[in-house]
Amino acid sequence: CTSLTSLEGAPQKVGRDFYCSNCTSLTSLEGSPQEVGIDFYCDACPSLTSLEGAPKKVGVNFYCYDCPSLKSLEGAPQEVVGDFYCSNCTSLTSLKGAPQKVGRAFICSQCSSLTTLEGSPQEVGRNFYCRNCPSLTSYEGAPKKIGGKIIY
């Protein structure tokens, strides 16, 4: 979907998965479905700067990794039953706007501009991955409850 510039007109409810991966001209998620039954993919979108307009409800996983222009997680669903991936988003400086509850793993590894964990989920059911974030100077703001491992 290299020429797709907008998600306006997309269905508002999808029973299984919704893909808008590799959309090189997409800058926001405005117009995306507000409910997705299983997985939502907006990975590898180099022009995506915002998650505003993202689904409010995602059945299992939310993927927004490899988006080098993504500056904020504002607009992300506030609860994800499965995994939340925002790794390799090199313009991301904080986790403000991240889901507050993630059922399985939260992965924010390889975010080279990430300077703070403020805004990270309050609760992660399994593992919290935050590897290879060279600008991160403190673990302040990390989740208060993690069911598995913290991997820095």
mmCIF file of N, CA and C in Angstrom, residues 1-8 20-27 44-47:
data_model
loop_
_atom_site.group_PDB
_atom_site.id
_atom_site.type_symbol
_atom_site.label_atom_id
_atom_site.label_comp_id
_atom_site.label_asym_id
_atom_site.label_seq_id
_atom_site.Cartn_x
_atom_site.Cartn_y
_atom_site.Cartn_z
ATOM 1 N N CYS A 1 0.840 -1.199 0.000
ATOM 2 C CA CYS A 1 0.000 0.000 0.000
ATOM 3 C C CYS A 1 0.878 1.253 0.000
ATOM 4 N N THR A 2 1.811 1.302 -0.902
ATOM 5 C CA THR A 2 2.765 2.407 -0.927
ATOM 6 C C THR A 2 2.115 3.758 -1.217
ATOM 7 N N SER A 3 0.982 3.790 -1.887
ATOM 8 C CA SER A 3 0.368 5.082 -2.211
ATOM 9 C C SER A 3 -0.770 5.458 -1.261
ATOM 10 N N LEU A 4 -1.100 4.606 -0.303
ATOM 11 C CA LEU A 4 -2.180 4.895 0.641
ATOM 12 C C LEU A 4 -1.766 6.029 1.583
ATOM 13 N N THR A 5 -2.542 7.098 1.604
ATOM 14 C CA THR A 5 -2.223 8.254 2.454
ATOM 15 C C THR A 5 -3.199 8.421 3.603
ATOM 16 N N SER A 6 -4.308 7.661 3.601
ATOM 17 C CA SER A 6 -5.334 7.813 4.631
ATOM 18 C C SER A 6 -6.077 6.502 4.828
ATOM 19 N N LEU A 7 -6.564 6.293 6.048
ATOM 20 C CA LEU A 7 -7.393 5.130 6.345
ATOM 21 C C LEU A 7 -8.876 5.493 6.359
ATOM 22 N N GLU A 8 -9.196 6.727 5.981
ATOM 23 C CA GLU A 8 -10.592 7.157 5.911
ATOM 24 C C GLU A 8 -11.354 6.203 5.000
ATOM 25 N N CYS A 20 -2.320 -2.483 7.863
ATOM 26 C CA CYS A 20 -1.927 -1.304 7.087
ATOM 27 C C CYS A 20 -0.406 -1.179 7.213
ATOM 28 N N SER A 21 0.265 -2.303 7.094
ATOM 29 C CA SER A 21 1.725 -2.382 7.167
ATOM 30 C C SER A 21 2.346 -1.904 5.862
ATOM 31 N N ASN A 22 3.577 -1.428 5.947
ATOM 32 C CA ASN A 22 4.362 -1.018 4.776
ATOM 33 C C ASN A 22 3.691 0.069 3.948
ATOM 34 N N CYS A 23 2.912 0.910 4.603
ATOM 35 C CA CYS A 23 2.267 2.037 3.911
ATOM 36 C C CYS A 23 3.216 3.225 4.015
ATOM 37 N N THR A 24 3.988 3.447 2.989
ATOM 38 C CA THR A 24 5.070 4.426 3.050
ATOM 39 C C THR A 24 4.596 5.876 3.150
ATOM 40 N N SER A 25 3.355 6.167 2.754
ATOM 41 C CA SER A 25 2.866 7.550 2.780
ATOM 42 C C SER A 25 1.887 7.830 3.911
ATOM 43 N N LEU A 26 1.561 6.833 4.713
ATOM 44 C CA LEU A 26 0.589 6.984 5.798
ATOM 45 C C LEU A 26 1.223 7.723 6.982
ATOM 46 N N THR A 27 0.608 8.836 7.422
ATOM 47 C CA THR A 27 1.166 9.633 8.522
ATOM 48 C C THR A 27 0.397 9.494 9.824
ATOM 49 N N ALA A 44 6.186 -0.967 9.971
ATOM 50 C CA ALA A 44 6.974 -0.616 8.792
ATOM 51 C C ALA A 44 6.317 0.490 7.963
ATOM 52 N N CYS A 45 5.794 1.477 8.652
ATOM 53 C CA CYS A 45 5.211 2.653 7.996
ATOM 54 C C CYS A 45 6.160 3.819 8.276
ATOM 55 N N PRO A 46 7.083 4.111 7.383
ATOM 56 C CA PRO A 46 8.139 5.080 7.669
ATOM 57 C C PRO A 46 7.675 6.521 7.872
ATOM 58 N N SER A 47 6.480 6.878 7.394
ATOM 59 C CA SER A 47 5.985 8.251 7.546
ATOM 60 C C SER A 47 5.013 8.415 8.703
#
